[in-house]
Amino acid sequence: MTPDRETLEKRQHSTTWMPYSYYECRLPEWFINVPMHWHGEFELIHVLQGRGEFICGSQKLEAGEGEFLLIPPNMLHAAYLCGEQKLIYGALVFSPAMLGMGSGDRCNNECIRPIVKGTIRMNVCIRKDGTVYEQAGAVAERIFTCVHENSARADLLLKSELLRLIWILEESGEIIFEQDGMEGETESIRPALEYMAQNFREEITVEELAERVHLSKSHFMRCFRKAVGIGAIEHLTQLRIRVACEMLSDGMEQIADIAFACGYSNLSNFNRQFLKRVGCSPKEYRRRNQPAVLKHLDD
């Protein structure tokens, strides 16, 4: 199924000159979660501290410190905390061009293109107790070392190590052919996820979402919770709160205006929902995450 544009991440991760980007993600310090989204690049995640629950297509799995995940292009994915633990991970988001996509040779056509196009799937988690961890984990660590060096010379090694990682996963059977009928709950509710991401500022009901994916309300609720790990309304709330976190960190809008922009007509309700999920008030969150010159806002 071709992903819709609504949950396509708007941030540009790669260019011809710089075909990758690196991010550090801290939950819940910066965001309460990373909600369902997709992009046209690969994403290699290295869990640095804590433990998280990751949803990658039809797979739902936990990963802890020292473990890696490799998410192929166009796959819906999300990250959540496991219980009360915090989660810190580094994410390398890189263009398929780093693996030679577009070259037209047999390696690209037979090995890389099927991954990008989604005609084969991958066991995305490289676990410490897995047989492939010692070899693949060492390569993944060298990849992040190259990224942190951030030079054209390091990019030479980075490209070769990315290809080596794909080779190791293919050789060990971690890249496997997709079986017929393996869409799973994530694909069946994708239109609802896309609609929520595009229209989270509006009033949305479970009945409306179920109708969009042609399921009964009860069946939709079961599918959604199984695929995403939380209910549809909670997912909608978390989408709104995450955008509010970004606006509080990056912008100069008044908190009441941010609440309205995120779909809340009642400031008290926004404050209550924010405190419940982030652990502090919007005002305190802004103080912690904005430059000092902006911290006078809303005083």
Short mmCIF file of C-alpha atoms in Angstrom, two decimals:
data_model
loop_
_atom_site.label_atom_id
_atom_site.label_comp_id
_atom_site.label_asym_id
_atom_site.label_seq_id
_atom_site.Cartn_x
_atom_site.Cartn_y
_atom_site.Cartn_z
CA MET A 1 0.00 0.00 0.00
CA THR A 2 1.39 3.38 -1.01
CA PRO A 3 1.70 5.75 2.00
CA ASP A 4 -0.46 8.87 1.92
CA ARG A 5 1.16 12.29 2.14
CA GLU A 6 -0.50 13.38 5.36
CA THR A 7 1.82 11.47 7.68
CA LEU A 8 4.82 12.06 5.45
CA GLU A 9 7.26 13.84 7.74
CA LYS A 10 7.66 17.41 6.50
CA ARG A 11 11.24 17.79 7.72
CA GLN A 12 13.88 17.43 5.01
CA HIS A 13 16.36 14.80 6.18
CA SER A 14 18.65 14.57 3.16
CA THR A 15 19.91 16.51 0.17
CA THR A 16 22.16 15.64 -2.74
CA TRP A 17 25.05 17.36 -0.97
CA MET A 18 24.31 15.96 2.50
CA PRO A 19 22.32 12.72 2.10
CA TYR A 20 21.74 12.07 5.81
CA SER A 21 20.85 13.72 9.11
CA TYR A 22 21.44 12.74 12.73
CA TYR A 23 19.06 13.39 15.63
CA GLU A 24 19.04 12.64 19.31
CA CYS A 25 15.66 11.90 20.84
CA ARG A 26 14.95 12.05 24.58
CA LEU A 27 11.65 10.75 25.95
CA PRO A 28 9.90 12.14 27.89
CA GLU A 29 12.35 15.03 28.37
CA TRP A 30 11.75 16.52 24.93
CA PHE A 31 8.64 14.68 23.71
CA ILE A 32 6.21 12.28 25.32
CA ASN A 33 6.53 9.97 22.31
CA VAL A 34 7.29 9.89 18.61
CA PRO A 35 3.88 9.26 16.98
CA MET A 36 3.26 7.27 13.82
CA HIS A 37 4.95 8.81 10.77
CA TRP A 38 6.93 7.84 7.69
CA HIS A 39 9.55 9.28 5.37
CA GLY A 40 11.31 8.29 2.17
CA GLU A 41 14.65 7.59 3.88
CA PHE A 42 16.05 4.71 5.89
CA GLU A 43 16.36 5.26 9.64
CA LEU A 44 18.99 3.57 11.81
CA ILE A 45 18.26 3.90 15.53
CA HIS A 46 20.77 3.27 18.33
CA VAL A 47 19.25 3.03 21.82
CA LEU A 48 21.65 4.90 24.10
CA GLN A 49 19.79 4.71 27.40
CA GLY A 50 16.61 3.21 28.79
CA ARG A 51 14.12 1.06 26.98
CA GLY A 52 11.45 1.86 24.44
CA GLU A 53 8.57 0.28 22.57
CA PHE A 54 8.82 0.70 18.82
CA ILE A 55 6.10 0.06 16.28
CA CYS A 56 7.55 -0.60 12.83
CA GLY A 57 4.96 -1.54 10.24
CA SER A 58 3.22 -4.65 11.52
CA GLN A 59 5.90 -5.31 14.16
CA LYS A 60 5.67 -4.15 17.77
CA LEU A 61 8.85 -4.66 19.75
CA GLU A 62 10.94 -3.43 22.66
CA ALA A 63 14.57 -2.37 22.39
CA GLY A 64 17.00 -1.48 25.16
CA GLU A 65 20.38 0.12 25.64
CA GLY A 66 22.92 -0.91 23.01
CA GLU A 67 20.39 -2.33 20.58
CA PHE A 68 19.70 -1.08 17.05
CA LEU A 69 16.75 -0.80 14.69
CA LEU A 70 16.92 -0.36 10.93
CA ILE A 71 13.67 1.00 9.50
CA PRO A 72 13.25 0.91 5.70
CA PRO A 73 11.80 3.82 3.68
CA ASN A 74 8.06 4.48 3.71
CA MET A 75 7.37 2.28 6.74
CA LEU A 76 5.03 3.72 9.35
CA HIS A 77 6.84 3.77 12.68
CA ALA A 78 6.53 5.21 16.18
CA ALA A 79 8.38 5.19 19.50
CA TYR A 80 6.98 5.09 23.03
CA LEU A 81 8.35 4.80 26.54
CA CYS A 82 8.29 1.47 28.33
CA GLY A 83 6.58 2.18 31.63
CA GLU A 84 8.27 4.85 33.69
CA GLN A 85 11.68 4.50 32.06
CA LYS A 86 13.22 7.27 30.06
CA LEU A 87 14.43 6.60 26.55
CA ILE A 88 17.36 8.23 24.77
CA TYR A 89 18.32 7.19 21.27
CA GLY A 90 20.28 8.46 18.32
CA ALA A 91 18.70 8.30 14.87
CA LEU A 92 20.52 8.39 11.55
CA VAL A 93 18.07 9.17 8.74
CA PHE A 94 19.73 8.57 5.39
CA SER A 95 18.79 8.63 1.73
CA PRO A 96 18.64 5.36 -0.24
CA ALA A 97 21.22 7.03 -2.47
CA MET A 98 23.77 6.23 0.26
CA LEU A 99 23.28 2.57 -0.71
CA GLY A 100 23.57 3.23 -4.44
CA MET A 101 19.83 3.52 -5.12
CA GLY A 102 19.34 4.81 -8.65
CA SER A 103 22.59 3.46 -10.07
CA GLY A 104 20.80 0.83 -12.14
CA ASP A 105 23.31 -1.97 -11.54
CA ARG A 106 22.28 -5.49 -10.56
CA CYS A 107 23.12 -4.95 -6.87
CA ASN A 108 20.77 -1.98 -6.74
CA ASN A 109 18.02 -3.69 -8.72
CA GLU A 110 18.09 -7.02 -6.89
CA CYS A 111 19.17 -6.08 -3.35
CA ILE A 112 18.44 -2.41 -2.56
CA ARG A 113 15.41 -1.52 -4.66
CA PRO A 114 13.19 -4.30 -3.20
CA ILE A 115 13.84 -2.97 0.32
CA VAL A 116 13.04 0.60 -0.71
CA LYS A 117 9.92 -0.47 -2.61
CA GLY A 118 8.71 -2.66 0.25
CA THR A 119 8.56 -5.92 -1.71
CA ILE A 120 10.71 -7.60 0.93
CA ARG A 121 10.74 -6.89 4.64
CA MET A 122 13.33 -6.83 7.37
CA ASN A 123 13.54 -7.97 10.95
CA VAL A 124 14.24 -4.41 11.98
CA CYS A 125 15.68 -4.96 15.48
CA ILE A 126 19.32 -5.97 16.01
CA ARG A 127 19.15 -7.44 19.52
CA LYS A 128 21.97 -8.12 21.93
CA ASP A 129 20.96 -11.76 22.26
CA GLY A 130 20.72 -12.26 18.50
CA THR A 131 23.26 -14.28 16.53
CA VAL A 132 23.92 -11.33 14.24
CA TYR A 133 24.48 -8.74 16.99
CA GLU A 134 28.25 -9.03 17.42
CA GLN A 135 28.95 -8.48 13.73
CA ALA A 136 26.11 -6.11 12.82
CA GLY A 137 26.36 -4.15 16.09
CA ALA A 138 30.04 -3.42 15.51
CA VAL A 139 29.27 -2.14 12.02
CA ALA A 140 26.40 0.00 13.32
CA GLU A 141 28.68 1.56 15.94
CA ARG A 142 31.22 2.46 13.25
CA ILE A 143 28.40 4.02 11.24
CA PHE A 144 27.54 6.39 14.09
CA THR A 145 31.22 7.16 14.63
CA CYS A 146 31.42 8.29 10.99
CA VAL A 147 28.30 10.40 11.42
CA HIS A 148 29.72 12.19 14.46
CA GLU A 149 32.98 12.87 12.63
CA ASN A 150 30.89 14.74 10.03
CA SER A 151 33.38 15.07 7.17
CA ALA A 152 33.45 14.19 3.49
CA ARG A 153 36.25 11.72 4.20
CA ALA A 154 34.19 10.01 6.90
CA ASP A 155 31.31 9.75 4.43
CA LEU A 156 33.42 7.36 2.36
CA LEU A 157 33.56 4.91 5.25
CA LEU A 158 29.95 5.62 6.19
CA LYS A 159 28.69 4.51 2.78
CA SER A 160 30.72 1.33 2.84
CA GLU A 161 29.59 0.46 6.38
CA LEU A 162 25.93 1.01 5.50
CA LEU A 163 26.29 -1.40 2.60
CA ARG A 164 28.13 -3.84 4.86
CA LEU A 165 25.26 -3.69 7.36
CA ILE A 166 22.73 -4.52 4.64
CA TRP A 167 24.93 -7.39 3.45
CA ILE A 168 25.22 -8.83 6.98
CA LEU A 169 21.44 -8.68 7.48
CA GLU A 170 20.79 -10.30 4.11
CA GLU A 171 23.43 -12.99 4.64
CA SER A 172 22.06 -13.88 8.07
CA GLY A 173 18.44 -14.05 6.92
CA GLU A 174 17.34 -10.87 8.71
CA ILE A 175 16.08 -9.54 5.38
CA ILE A 176 13.31 -11.84 4.23
CA PHE A 177 10.75 -12.00 1.47
CA GLU A 178 7.33 -10.56 2.27
CA GLN A 179 4.57 -13.14 2.46
CA ASP A 180 1.17 -12.62 0.91
CA GLY A 181 -1.46 -11.11 3.17
CA MET A 182 0.93 -9.69 5.76
CA GLU A 183 -0.46 -6.16 5.76
CA GLY A 184 -1.63 -6.51 9.35
CA GLU A 185 -3.52 -4.04 11.47
CA THR A 186 -1.10 -1.17 10.78
CA GLU A 187 -1.90 -1.16 7.08
CA SER A 188 -5.64 -1.58 7.62
CA ILE A 189 -5.80 1.54 9.79
CA ARG A 190 -3.24 3.59 7.82
CA PRO A 191 -5.94 5.87 6.30
CA ALA A 192 -7.15 6.72 9.80
CA LEU A 193 -3.63 7.51 10.97
CA GLU A 194 -3.08 9.69 7.91
CA TYR A 195 -6.33 11.55 8.52
CA MET A 196 -5.53 12.15 12.20
CA ALA A 197 -2.08 13.50 11.38
CA GLN A 198 -3.53 15.92 8.86
CA ASN A 199 -6.60 17.02 10.83
CA PHE A 200 -5.62 16.73 14.51
CA ARG A 201 -6.68 20.36 15.07
CA GLU A 202 -10.27 19.45 14.24
CA GLU A 203 -12.82 17.52 16.28
CA ILE A 204 -12.45 13.84 15.36
CA THR A 205 -14.58 10.95 16.59
CA VAL A 206 -13.89 7.22 16.66
CA GLU A 207 -17.01 6.69 14.57
CA GLU A 208 -15.65 8.98 11.85
CA LEU A 209 -12.31 7.17 11.81
CA ALA A 210 -13.93 3.74 11.65
CA GLU A 211 -16.03 4.85 8.71
CA ARG A 212 -12.94 6.04 6.85
CA VAL A 213 -11.36 2.57 6.98
CA HIS A 214 -14.69 0.77 6.41
CA LEU A 215 -14.70 -1.06 9.73
CA SER A 216 -17.24 -1.26 12.52
CA LYS A 217 -16.45 0.95 15.50
CA SER A 218 -15.63 -1.99 17.78
CA HIS A 219 -13.44 -3.74 15.21
CA PHE A 220 -11.65 -0.49 14.38
CA MET A 221 -10.92 0.14 18.07
CA ARG A 222 -9.44 -3.35 18.47
CA CYS A 223 -7.32 -3.03 15.31
CA PHE A 224 -6.10 0.43 16.28
CA ARG A 225 -5.04 -0.55 19.78
CA LYS A 226 -3.32 -3.71 18.52
CA ALA A 227 -1.39 -1.78 15.84
CA VAL A 228 -0.54 1.41 17.71
CA GLY A 229 -0.53 0.25 21.32
CA ILE A 230 -3.00 2.89 22.53
CA GLY A 231 -6.54 3.93 21.70
CA ALA A 232 -7.38 6.28 18.85
CA ILE A 233 -8.40 9.21 21.06
CA GLU A 234 -5.26 8.88 23.17
CA HIS A 235 -3.19 8.82 19.97
CA LEU A 236 -4.95 11.97 18.82
CA THR A 237 -4.25 13.65 22.16
CA GLN A 238 -0.58 12.69 21.98
CA LEU A 239 -0.32 14.10 18.45
CA ARG A 240 -1.70 17.40 19.72
CA ILE A 241 0.54 17.52 22.78
CA ARG A 242 3.66 16.72 20.74
CA VAL A 243 2.95 19.59 18.35
CA ALA A 244 2.36 21.81 21.38
CA CYS A 245 5.79 20.79 22.74
CA GLU A 246 7.41 21.77 19.44
CA MET A 247 5.62 25.12 19.39
CA LEU A 248 6.53 25.85 23.00
CA SER A 249 10.19 25.11 22.28
CA ASP A 250 10.51 26.86 18.94
CA GLY A 251 7.98 29.68 18.85
CA MET A 252 6.98 32.84 20.65
CA GLU A 253 3.20 32.35 20.60
CA GLN A 254 1.17 32.76 23.74
CA ILE A 255 0.23 29.48 25.41
CA ALA A 256 -3.47 30.11 24.79
CA ASP A 257 -2.79 30.53 21.07
CA ILE A 258 -0.76 27.31 21.02
CA ALA A 259 -3.61 25.46 22.72
CA PHE A 260 -6.05 26.70 20.09
CA ALA A 261 -3.65 25.84 17.24
CA CYS A 262 -3.39 22.28 18.58
CA GLY A 263 -7.14 21.68 18.66
CA TYR A 264 -8.08 22.82 22.17
CA SER A 265 -10.84 25.38 22.60
CA ASN A 266 -10.47 25.31 26.39
CA LEU A 267 -7.15 26.41 27.93
CA SER A 268 -7.82 24.63 31.22
CA ASN A 269 -8.38 21.34 29.41
CA PHE A 270 -5.16 21.86 27.41
CA ASN A 271 -3.19 22.54 30.61
CA ARG A 272 -4.67 19.47 32.27
CA GLN A 273 -3.96 17.15 29.33
CA PHE A 274 -0.44 18.56 28.92
CA LEU A 275 0.42 18.07 32.61
CA LYS A 276 -0.92 14.51 32.58
CA ARG A 277 1.26 13.44 29.64
CA VAL A 278 4.37 15.59 29.94
CA GLY A 279 4.62 15.83 33.72
CA CYS A 280 4.79 19.62 33.92
CA SER A 281 2.74 22.62 32.85
CA PRO A 282 3.15 24.18 29.37
CA LYS A 283 4.71 27.23 31.03
CA GLU A 284 7.31 25.11 32.84
CA TYR A 285 8.01 23.10 29.70
CA ARG A 286 8.75 26.33 27.83
CA ARG A 287 11.11 27.46 30.58
CA ARG A 288 13.06 24.21 30.36
CA ASN A 289 13.33 24.04 26.59
CA GLN A 290 13.60 27.59 25.23
CA PRO A 291 16.61 29.91 25.10
CA ALA A 292 16.84 32.28 28.04
CA VAL A 293 15.84 35.27 25.91
CA LEU A 294 12.38 33.75 25.40
CA LYS A 295 11.68 32.55 28.93
CA HIS A 296 9.98 35.78 29.93
CA LEU A 297 6.93 34.83 27.82
CA ASP A 298 3.70 34.24 29.69
CA ASP A 299 5.16 35.57 32.97
#
